[in-house]
mmCIF file of C-alpha atoms in Angstrom:
data_model
loop_
_atom_site.group_PDB
_atom_site.id
_atom_site.type_symbol
_atom_site.label_atom_id
_atom_site.label_comp_id
_atom_site.label_asym_id
_atom_site.label_seq_id
_atom_site.Cartn_x
_atom_site.Cartn_y
_atom_site.Cartn_z
ATOM 1 C CA MET U 1 -18.724 -5.114 14.956
ATOM 2 C CA LYS U 2 -16.809 -7.723 12.988
ATOM 3 C CA LEU U 3 -13.030 -7.898 12.678
ATOM 4 C CA ILE U 4 -11.383 -10.097 10.050
ATOM 5 C CA ILE U 5 -7.655 -10.710 10.414
ATOM 6 C CA GLN U 6 -6.145 -11.600 7.060
ATOM 7 C CA ILE U 7 -2.809 -13.292 6.501
ATOM 8 C CA PRO U 8 -1.290 -13.460 2.996
ATOM 9 C CA CYS U 9 0.676 -16.717 2.818
ATOM 10 C CA LEU U 10 3.233 -18.285 0.516
ATOM 11 C CA ASN U 11 4.608 -21.569 1.877
ATOM 12 C CA GLU U 12 4.103 -20.648 5.528
ATOM 13 C CA GLU U 13 3.313 -24.087 7.003
ATOM 14 C CA GLU U 14 6.077 -23.724 9.617
ATOM 15 C CA THR U 15 5.279 -20.202 10.851
ATOM 16 C CA LEU U 16 1.487 -20.067 10.412
ATOM 17 C CA PRO U 17 0.726 -21.951 13.678
ATOM 18 C CA ALA U 18 2.689 -19.343 15.663
ATOM 19 C CA VAL U 19 0.905 -16.492 13.866
ATOM 20 C CA LEU U 20 -2.529 -17.932 14.628
ATOM 21 C CA ARG U 21 -1.621 -18.812 18.196
ATOM 22 C CA ASP U 22 -0.899 -15.161 19.056
ATOM 23 C CA LEU U 23 -4.088 -13.723 17.576
ATOM 24 C CA PRO U 24 -6.450 -12.281 20.201
ATOM 25 C CA THR U 25 -9.784 -13.966 20.849
ATOM 26 C CA THR U 26 -11.439 -10.931 22.440
ATOM 27 C CA ILE U 27 -10.956 -7.205 21.828
ATOM 28 C CA PRO U 28 -12.894 -4.347 23.472
ATOM 29 C CA GLY U 29 -15.454 -2.968 21.034
ATOM 30 C CA ILE U 30 -15.268 -6.023 18.734
ATOM 31 C CA ASP U 31 -18.095 -8.548 18.758
ATOM 32 C CA ILE U 32 -16.825 -11.069 16.190
ATOM 33 C CA ILE U 33 -13.231 -11.999 15.316
ATOM 34 C CA GLU U 34 -12.616 -14.136 12.235
ATOM 35 C CA THR U 35 -9.478 -15.120 10.379
ATOM 36 C CA GLN U 36 -8.637 -15.663 6.743
ATOM 37 C CA ILE U 37 -5.532 -16.612 4.836
ATOM 38 C CA ILE U 38 -4.853 -15.728 1.234
ATOM 39 C CA ASP U 39 -2.878 -18.658 -0.127
ATOM 40 C CA ASP U 40 -0.718 -17.290 -2.946
ATOM 41 C CA GLY U 41 -0.108 -20.572 -4.741
ATOM 42 C CA SER U 42 1.708 -22.344 -1.896
ATOM 43 C CA THR U 43 3.374 -25.653 -2.740
ATOM 44 C CA ASP U 44 3.658 -26.862 0.853
ATOM 45 C CA HIS U 45 0.958 -27.706 3.422
ATOM 46 C CA THR U 46 -0.061 -24.141 4.280
ATOM 47 C CA VAL U 47 -3.713 -24.738 3.411
ATOM 48 C CA ALA U 48 -3.873 -28.020 5.328
ATOM 49 C CA VAL U 49 -2.342 -26.364 8.387
ATOM 50 C CA ALA U 50 -4.841 -23.490 8.148
ATOM 51 C CA GLN U 51 -7.742 -25.926 7.931
ATOM 52 C CA GLU U 52 -6.452 -27.944 10.869
ATOM 53 C CA LEU U 53 -6.083 -24.826 13.010
ATOM 54 C CA GLY U 54 -9.601 -23.620 12.234
ATOM 55 C CA VAL U 55 -8.992 -20.590 10.018
ATOM 56 C CA THR U 56 -12.422 -19.181 9.195
ATOM 57 C CA TYR U 57 -11.860 -18.473 5.489
ATOM 58 C CA ILE U 58 -9.302 -19.703 2.991
ATOM 59 C CA VAL U 59 -8.929 -17.642 -0.188
ATOM 60 C CA ARG U 60 -6.749 -19.306 -2.806
ATOM 61 C CA ASN U 61 -4.753 -18.229 -5.850
ATOM 62 C CA LYS U 62 -4.218 -21.110 -8.253
ATOM 63 C CA THR U 63 -0.770 -19.723 -9.058
ATOM 64 C CA ASN U 64 1.522 -17.192 -7.409
ATOM 65 C CA LYS U 65 0.083 -13.714 -8.019
ATOM 66 C CA GLY U 66 2.312 -11.686 -5.724
ATOM 67 C CA LEU U 67 1.726 -9.915 -2.421
ATOM 68 C CA ALA U 68 -0.091 -6.873 -3.822
ATOM 69 C CA ARG U 69 -2.721 -8.865 -5.708
ATOM 70 C CA SER U 70 -3.182 -11.290 -2.826
ATOM 71 C CA PHE U 71 -3.705 -8.380 -0.451
ATOM 72 C CA GLN U 72 -6.349 -6.833 -2.739
ATOM 73 C CA LYS U 73 -8.123 -10.160 -3.125
ATOM 74 C CA GLY U 74 -8.196 -10.639 0.620
ATOM 75 C CA ILE U 75 -9.614 -7.160 1.185
ATOM 76 C CA GLU U 76 -12.423 -7.790 -1.297
ATOM 77 C CA HIS U 77 -13.300 -11.107 0.325
ATOM 78 C CA ALA U 78 -13.267 -9.627 3.821
ATOM 79 C CA LEU U 79 -15.677 -6.919 2.672
ATOM 80 C CA LEU U 80 -17.891 -9.589 1.170
ATOM 81 C CA ARG U 81 -17.946 -11.351 4.534
ATOM 82 C CA GLY U 82 -19.157 -8.198 6.266
ATOM 83 C CA ALA U 83 -15.932 -7.048 7.932
ATOM 84 C CA ASP U 84 -16.177 -3.683 9.686
ATOM 85 C CA ILE U 85 -12.428 -3.680 10.342
ATOM 86 C CA ILE U 86 -9.727 -5.580 8.455
ATOM 87 C CA VAL U 87 -6.303 -6.223 9.965
ATOM 88 C CA ASN U 88 -3.500 -7.363 7.696
ATOM 89 C CA THR U 89 -0.519 -9.220 9.147
ATOM 90 C CA ASP U 90 2.214 -11.386 7.633
ATOM 91 C CA GLY U 91 2.454 -15.152 7.555
ATOM 92 C CA ASP U 92 6.138 -15.191 8.530
ATOM 93 C CA ASN U 93 5.285 -14.252 12.139
ATOM 94 C CA GLN U 94 7.169 -10.954 11.920
ATOM 95 C CA TYR U 95 4.451 -9.041 13.783
ATOM 96 C CA ASP U 96 3.223 -9.694 17.309
ATOM 97 C CA GLY U 97 -0.472 -10.599 17.233
ATOM 98 C CA ASN U 98 -0.864 -9.221 20.759
ATOM 99 C CA SER U 99 -0.604 -5.722 19.228
ATOM 100 C CA ILE U 100 -3.805 -6.128 17.209
ATOM 101 C CA PRO U 101 -6.026 -4.549 19.918
ATOM 102 C CA ASP U 102 -3.820 -1.441 19.727
ATOM 103 C CA LEU U 103 -4.197 -1.398 15.935
ATOM 104 C CA VAL U 104 -7.971 -1.541 15.897
ATOM 105 C CA LYS U 105 -8.576 0.797 18.848
ATOM 106 C CA PRO U 106 -8.351 4.090 16.871
ATOM 107 C CA ILE U 107 -10.860 2.738 14.327
ATOM 108 C CA VAL U 108 -13.220 1.428 17.009
ATOM 109 C CA GLU U 109 -13.091 4.884 18.608
ATOM 110 C CA ASP U 110 -13.702 6.488 15.187
ATOM 111 C CA ARG U 111 -10.408 8.386 15.314
ATOM 112 C CA ALA U 112 -8.836 6.894 12.186
ATOM 113 C CA ASP U 113 -9.566 5.253 8.848
ATOM 114 C CA ILE U 114 -6.219 3.444 8.570
ATOM 115 C CA VAL U 115 -3.844 2.485 11.370
ATOM 116 C CA LEU U 116 -0.204 1.580 10.733
ATOM 117 C CA GLY U 117 1.844 -0.632 13.003
ATOM 118 C CA ASP U 118 5.064 1.229 13.794
ATOM 119 C CA ARG U 119 7.925 -1.210 14.378
ATOM 120 C CA ASP U 120 10.207 1.544 15.729
ATOM 121 C CA THR U 121 12.661 0.844 12.940
ATOM 122 C CA ALA U 122 15.055 3.540 14.144
ATOM 123 C CA SER U 123 16.002 1.474 17.205
ATOM 124 C CA ASN U 124 14.873 -2.040 16.248
ATOM 125 C CA MET U 125 17.992 -4.189 16.287
ATOM 126 C CA GLU U 126 16.304 -6.786 14.061
ATOM 127 C CA PHE U 127 17.129 -4.381 11.211
ATOM 128 C CA SER U 128 20.638 -3.599 10.012
ATOM 129 C CA ALA U 129 21.952 -0.029 10.255
ATOM 130 C CA LEU U 130 21.560 0.386 6.489
ATOM 131 C CA LYS U 131 17.994 -0.898 6.542
ATOM 132 C CA ARG U 132 17.078 1.391 9.447
ATOM 133 C CA ARG U 133 18.427 4.368 7.515
ATOM 134 C CA LEU U 134 16.642 3.387 4.319
ATOM 135 C CA GLN U 135 13.377 2.892 6.221
ATOM 136 C CA ALA U 136 13.665 6.416 7.619
ATOM 137 C CA VAL U 137 14.398 7.929 4.210
ATOM 138 C CA GLY U 138 11.601 5.971 2.530
ATOM 139 C CA SER U 139 9.047 6.939 5.176
ATOM 140 C CA SER U 140 10.088 10.582 4.862
ATOM 141 C CA VAL U 141 9.598 10.492 1.084
ATOM 142 C CA VAL U 142 6.161 8.865 1.381
ATOM 143 C CA GLN U 143 5.222 11.352 4.100
ATOM 144 C CA ARG U 144 6.006 14.293 1.822
ATOM 145 C CA MET U 145 4.277 12.807 -1.211
ATOM 146 C CA ALA U 146 1.163 11.665 0.613
ATOM 147 C CA GLY U 147 0.876 14.668 2.895
ATOM 148 C CA ILE U 148 0.547 12.468 5.984
ATOM 149 C CA GLU U 149 2.644 11.687 9.053
ATOM 150 C CA VAL U 150 4.036 8.153 8.992
ATOM 151 C CA THR U 151 7.105 6.671 10.625
ATOM 152 C CA ASP U 152 7.050 3.151 9.130
ATOM 153 C CA ALA U 153 5.617 3.433 5.625
ATOM 154 C CA VAL U 154 6.421 -0.123 4.520
ATOM 155 C CA SER U 155 4.934 -1.858 7.544
ATOM 156 C CA GLY U 156 2.444 -4.509 6.441
ATOM 157 C CA PHE U 157 0.829 -4.653 9.891
ATOM 158 C CA ARG U 158 -2.231 -2.438 9.401
ATOM 159 C CA ALA U 159 -5.893 -2.004 10.193
ATOM 160 C CA TYR U 160 -8.483 -0.629 7.766
ATOM 161 C CA SER U 161 -11.983 0.582 8.408
ATOM 162 C CA ARG U 162 -14.675 -0.761 6.094
ATOM 163 C CA GLU U 163 -14.960 2.500 4.169
ATOM 164 C CA ALA U 164 -11.168 2.793 3.797
ATOM 165 C CA ALA U 165 -11.069 -0.788 2.480
ATOM 166 C CA PHE U 166 -13.668 0.075 -0.157
ATOM 167 C CA SER U 167 -11.304 2.779 -1.445
ATOM 168 C CA ILE U 168 -8.276 0.523 -1.927
ATOM 169 C CA ASN U 169 -7.123 0.075 -5.528
ATOM 170 C CA VAL U 170 -3.710 -1.563 -5.808
ATOM 171 C CA MET U 171 -2.117 -1.091 -9.233
ATOM 172 C CA THR U 172 1.385 -2.393 -8.607
ATOM 173 C CA THR U 173 2.207 -6.106 -8.522
ATOM 174 C CA PHE U 174 5.102 -5.686 -6.070
ATOM 175 C CA SER U 175 3.767 -4.382 -2.751
ATOM 176 C CA TYR U 176 0.730 -2.442 -1.644
ATOM 177 C CA THR U 177 2.317 -0.638 1.325
ATOM 178 C CA THR U 178 3.518 2.683 -0.099
ATOM 179 C CA GLU U 179 0.994 2.960 -2.940
ATOM 180 C CA THR U 180 -2.036 2.612 -0.695
ATOM 181 C CA LEU U 181 -0.636 5.244 1.688
ATOM 182 C CA ILE U 182 -0.102 7.817 -1.072
ATOM 183 C CA HIS U 183 -3.571 7.060 -2.412
ATOM 184 C CA ALA U 184 -5.160 7.317 1.037
ATOM 185 C CA GLY U 185 -3.369 10.591 1.727
ATOM 186 C CA GLN U 186 -4.690 12.099 -1.496
ATOM 187 C CA MET U 187 -8.202 10.957 -0.608
ATOM 188 C CA GLY U 188 -8.024 12.726 2.737
ATOM 189 C CA LEU U 189 -8.328 9.587 4.853
ATOM 190 C CA THR U 190 -7.159 9.841 8.456
ATOM 191 C CA ILE U 191 -4.052 7.736 9.034
ATOM 192 C CA VAL U 192 -2.401 7.213 12.416
ATOM 193 C CA SER U 193 0.508 5.103 13.623
ATOM 194 C CA VAL U 194 0.702 3.051 16.807
ATOM 195 C CA PRO U 195 3.695 1.196 18.287
ATOM 196 C CA VAL U 196 3.570 -2.575 17.738
ATOM 197 C CA GLY U 197 5.674 -5.493 18.837
ATOM 198 C CA THR U 198 7.723 -7.653 16.499
ATOM 199 C CA ASN U 199 9.119 -11.166 16.692
ATOM 200 C CA SER U 200 12.540 -12.461 15.788
ATOM 201 C CA LYS U 201 13.189 -12.993 12.097
ATOM 202 C CA THR U 202 12.215 -16.478 10.954
ATOM 203 C CA ARG U 203 13.417 -16.398 7.331
ATOM 204 C CA PRO U 204 14.648 -14.023 4.601
ATOM 205 C CA SER U 205 11.987 -11.974 2.840
ATOM 206 C CA ARG U 206 10.442 -13.581 -0.234
ATOM 207 C CA LEU U 207 9.273 -10.218 -1.513
ATOM 208 C CA PHE U 208 12.719 -9.224 -2.839
ATOM 209 C CA SER U 209 15.989 -11.005 -3.498
ATOM 210 C CA SER U 210 18.353 -8.242 -2.326
ATOM 211 C CA MET U 211 18.366 -4.797 -0.759
ATOM 212 C CA SER U 212 19.165 -3.168 -4.110
ATOM 213 C CA SER U 213 16.194 -4.960 -5.687
ATOM 214 C CA PHE U 214 13.925 -3.750 -2.865
ATOM 215 C CA ILE U 215 15.105 -0.136 -3.212
ATOM 216 C CA LYS U 216 14.626 -0.193 -6.970
ATOM 217 C CA LYS U 217 11.110 -1.643 -6.801
ATOM 218 C CA GLN U 218 10.000 0.650 -3.982
ATOM 219 C CA ALA U 219 11.424 3.705 -5.753
ATOM 220 C CA LEU U 220 9.545 2.823 -8.934
ATOM 221 C CA THR U 221 6.337 2.215 -6.956
ATOM 222 C CA ILE U 222 6.637 5.570 -5.153
ATOM 223 C CA LEU U 223 7.429 7.434 -8.385
ATOM 224 C CA ARG U 224 4.552 5.804 -10.213
ATOM 225 C CA SER U 225 2.139 6.526 -7.366
ATOM 226 C CA TYR U 226 3.290 10.145 -7.156
ATOM 227 C CA VAL U 227 2.798 10.695 -10.883
ATOM 228 C CA MET U 228 -0.574 8.907 -10.728
ATOM 229 C CA TYR U 229 -2.012 10.682 -7.702
ATOM 230 C CA ARG U 230 -0.187 14.033 -7.768
ATOM 231 C CA SER U 231 0.448 14.489 -11.467
ATOM 232 C CA LEU U 232 -0.064 18.272 -11.481
ATOM 233 C CA ASN U 233 2.620 18.774 -8.827
ATOM 234 C CA ALA U 234 4.991 16.304 -10.476
ATOM 235 C CA PHE U 235 4.881 17.697 -14.007
ATOM 236 C CA SER U 236 4.459 21.385 -13.150
ATOM 237 C CA THR U 237 7.541 21.245 -10.917
ATOM 238 C CA LEU U 238 9.533 19.533 -13.666
ATOM 239 C CA GLY U 239 8.291 22.049 -16.251
ATOM 240 C CA ALA U 240 9.155 25.015 -14.033
ATOM 241 C CA VAL U 241 12.683 23.688 -13.509
ATOM 242 C CA MET U 242 13.164 23.308 -17.274
ATOM 243 C CA ILE U 243 11.944 26.851 -17.903
ATOM 244 C CA VAL U 244 14.318 28.275 -15.295
ATOM 245 C CA ILE U 245 17.205 26.312 -16.819
ATOM 246 C CA GLY U 246 16.210 27.625 -20.256
ATOM 247 C CA ILE U 247 16.063 31.263 -19.131
ATOM 248 C CA VAL U 248 19.653 31.261 -17.848
ATOM 249 C CA PRO U 249 21.436 30.673 -21.216
ATOM 250 C CA ILE U 250 19.014 33.028 -22.966
ATOM 251 C CA ILE U 251 19.884 35.811 -20.533
ATOM 252 C CA ARG U 252 23.533 34.989 -21.142
ATOM 253 C CA PHE U 253 23.033 35.322 -24.897
ATOM 254 C CA LEU U 254 21.175 38.625 -24.531
ATOM 255 C CA TYR U 255 23.963 40.013 -22.373
ATOM 256 C CA PHE U 256 26.595 39.258 -24.979
ATOM 257 C CA TYR U 257 24.283 40.400 -27.765
ATOM 258 C CA PHE U 258 23.833 43.865 -26.271
ATOM 259 C CA ILE U 259 27.561 44.299 -25.786
ATOM 260 C CA GLY U 260 28.125 43.341 -29.413
ATOM 261 C CA GLU U 261 29.382 39.762 -28.966
ATOM 262 C CA GLY U 262 26.168 37.846 -29.630
ATOM 263 C CA GLY U 263 27.388 36.141 -32.793
ATOM 264 C CA GLY U 264 29.704 33.795 -30.936
ATOM 265 C CA ASN U 265 27.140 32.748 -28.348
ATOM 266 C CA ILE U 266 24.283 31.568 -30.531
ATOM 267 C CA GLN U 267 24.557 28.135 -28.910
ATOM 268 C CA SER U 268 23.258 29.630 -25.651
ATOM 269 C CA LEU U 269 20.148 30.845 -27.476
ATOM 270 C CA ILE U 270 19.583 27.407 -29.014
ATOM 271 C CA LEU U 271 20.082 25.590 -25.711
ATOM 272 C CA GLY U 272 17.834 27.970 -23.818
ATOM 273 C CA SER U 273 15.110 27.750 -26.448
ATOM 274 C CA MET U 274 15.174 23.962 -26.271
ATOM 275 C CA PHE U 275 14.702 23.995 -22.494
ATOM 276 C CA LEU U 276 11.959 26.620 -22.692
ATOM 277 C CA LEU U 277 10.079 24.556 -25.267
ATOM 278 C CA ALA U 278 10.507 21.377 -23.197
ATOM 279 C CA GLY U 279 9.310 23.222 -20.085
ATOM 280 C CA TYR U 280 6.273 24.609 -21.886
ATOM 281 C CA LEU U 281 5.309 21.164 -23.201
ATOM 282 C CA THR U 282 5.757 19.694 -19.726
ATOM 283 C CA LEU U 283 3.419 22.322 -18.249
ATOM 284 C CA VAL U 284 0.843 21.450 -20.904
ATOM 285 C CA LEU U 285 1.327 17.801 -19.967
ATOM 286 C CA ALA U 286 0.770 18.759 -16.301
ATOM 287 C CA LEU U 287 -2.616 20.289 -17.140
ATOM 288 C CA LEU U 288 -3.621 17.297 -19.269
ATOM 289 C CA SER U 289 -2.514 14.793 -16.624
ATOM 290 C CA ASP U 290 -4.422 16.729 -13.953
ATOM 291 C CA THR U 291 -7.542 16.454 -16.098
ATOM 292 C CA ILE U 292 -6.951 12.709 -16.366
ATOM 293 C CA ALA U 293 -6.389 12.514 -12.591
ATOM 294 C CA THR U 294 -9.702 14.296 -11.995
ATOM 295 C CA ASN U 295 -11.351 11.774 -14.305
ATOM 296 C CA ARG U 296 -9.731 8.940 -12.363
ATOM 297 C CA ARG U 297 -11.048 10.288 -9.055
ATOM 298 C CA LEU U 298 -14.546 10.314 -10.497
ATOM 299 C CA ILE U 299 -14.076 6.743 -11.732
ATOM 300 C CA GLU U 300 -12.798 5.674 -8.298
ATOM 301 C CA ALA U 301 -15.855 7.228 -6.648
ATOM 302 C CA THR U 302 -18.039 5.302 -9.071
ATOM 303 C CA LEU U 303 -16.070 2.128 -8.391
ATOM 304 C CA ARG U 304 -16.616 2.503 -4.634
ATOM 305 C CA ARG U 305 -20.363 2.799 -5.215
ATOM 306 C CA VAL U 306 -20.344 -0.237 -7.510
ATOM 307 C CA ARG U 307 -18.384 -2.236 -4.921
ATOM 308 C CA HIS U 308 -20.909 -1.304 -2.266
ATOM 309 C CA LEU U 309 -23.774 -2.440 -4.471
ATOM 310 C CA GLU U 310 -22.070 -5.665 -5.563
ATOM 311 C CA ILE U 311 -20.986 -6.671 -2.081
ATOM 312 C CA ASP U 312 -24.356 -5.828 -0.545
ATOM 313 C CA GLN U 313 -26.017 -7.977 -3.199
ATOM 314 C CA GLN U 314 -23.578 -10.863 -2.766
ATOM 315 C CA MET U 315 -23.934 -10.732 1.013
ATOM 316 C CA ALA U 316 -27.687 -11.002 0.598
ATOM 317 C CA LEU U 317 -27.193 -14.104 -1.552
ATOM 318 C CA SER U 318 -24.293 -15.602 0.448
ATOM 319 C CA ASP U 319 -26.552 -18.108 2.192
ATOM 320 C CA ALA U 320 -27.453 -19.588 -1.205
ATOM 321 C CA ALA U 321 -24.005 -19.879 -2.788
ATOM 322 C CA GLU U 322 -20.319 -19.385 -2.044
ATOM 323 C CA PRO U 323 -18.183 -17.014 -4.140
ATOM 324 C CA PRO U 324 -16.434 -18.977 -6.918
ATOM 325 C CA PHE U 325 -12.917 -18.018 -5.815
ATOM 326 C CA VAL U 326 -13.242 -19.026 -2.151
ATOM 327 C CA GLU U 327 -13.351 -22.393 -0.485
ATOM 328 C CA ALA U 328 -16.262 -23.047 1.845
ATOM 329 C CA PRO U 329 -15.657 -21.462 5.277
ATOM 330 C CA GLN U 330 -13.940 -23.744 7.712
ATOM 331 C CA LYS U 331 -15.637 -24.485 11.038
ATOM 332 C CA LYS U 332 -13.772 -22.871 13.864
ATOM 333 C CA THR U 333 -12.292 -25.334 16.316
ATOM 334 C CA ALA U 334 -11.939 -24.744 20.004
ATOM 335 C CA SER U 335 -8.185 -24.378 19.631
ATOM 336 C CA ALA U 336 -8.303 -21.752 16.911
ATOM 337 C CA GLY U 337 -6.796 -18.420 17.811
ATOM 338 C CA ARG U 338 -5.905 -19.337 21.406
ATOM 339 C CA LYS U 339 -2.859 -17.666 22.806
#
C-alpha cells in the first residue's frame, strides 16, 4: 500500500524543512511512503529546498493558481503515481506530521473514505476567541448541509482513500475544504475525524487578508456548494417560504372582503399574489435544478470512470515518459523525511 503525502506550497522555503522533518518514515499497514509538493508559483527557493531535502515529486504551477487548484492538481498527480492513500498537509508547518499515522489508520482499516484532522479548535489557544466561535459555527453549518458529523470543517490536514480521491471535483478557486466535504457527504462517503497535533503559528495566512474576507469567501463557497449539491432542498425551502408569506396577506384580504371592507385592502391581495407567483416559480426552479443535479451526478460518475481509465493507461506508460506538467521525480536522499 502506497501513501503519498502532498504539501501545497507558496514561498515556504523557511518552513518546508520543518514540515518534511516531522513526516513519518514508517506507518503500520503502509508499505511505501512518498512525498510531493505542489509549488503554486513560488518566487523564493521552495523548489530548491524540496529538491535538496529529497522530496519524491515536485508538481509546479507556472503562475499562482490558488490553493484549491493546486490541491486538485496534486490529487490527480498522486493518483497517477499509484497512491492508495493521499494525505494533504500545509507547507506553513501548522500541522504536526507525527499525527499522520492517526489520519491514515481508519482508511488502512477500511473504516473510512476521508479522515479529517481535528485541531480541537474549541480549546486551541492558537486561535482567538472569535475564530474559535466562527470555526464552531462554520463546522455546524457544513455538518447540516453535508449530512455528516465534523468538528473542524476547514482543517486542511486530511487523508483520502484512492476511491475518494477519484471523486474529488473542486469548482471553487478559494479553498477546497468545505466544498469537498459537502460533495463527499452527498455522495455517501464515510468521513471520520481524529484528533491531531498542531504547531505554533509561523506566519499569517496567505489564503485571506482578513477575518471578514475569510468569512465572506467561505460563506459564498458553502452557499454555492449547497445550491450545487442540494438544489432541490435549497430552492424548495425558499419556494415554500415565499408561498407561506404570500398566503398570509391573501387571507387578510379575504377576511376584510367577507366583512365588507375588501375595497381598501386590495394591496394585500396584490402583495400576496406576487409572493405566491414567486414561490411557484421557485418550486419549478427546484424541480429543474434537481434534474440538472441528477445529470451532474451521472456526469461525475462518468468522469470517475474516465479518470480511472486515463490514469491506468498513463501508469502503464509512465516508464516511457513523464507527465508534461511534472518535473522528473527526485531521488530520495537518506535524510529525507527523518524525524
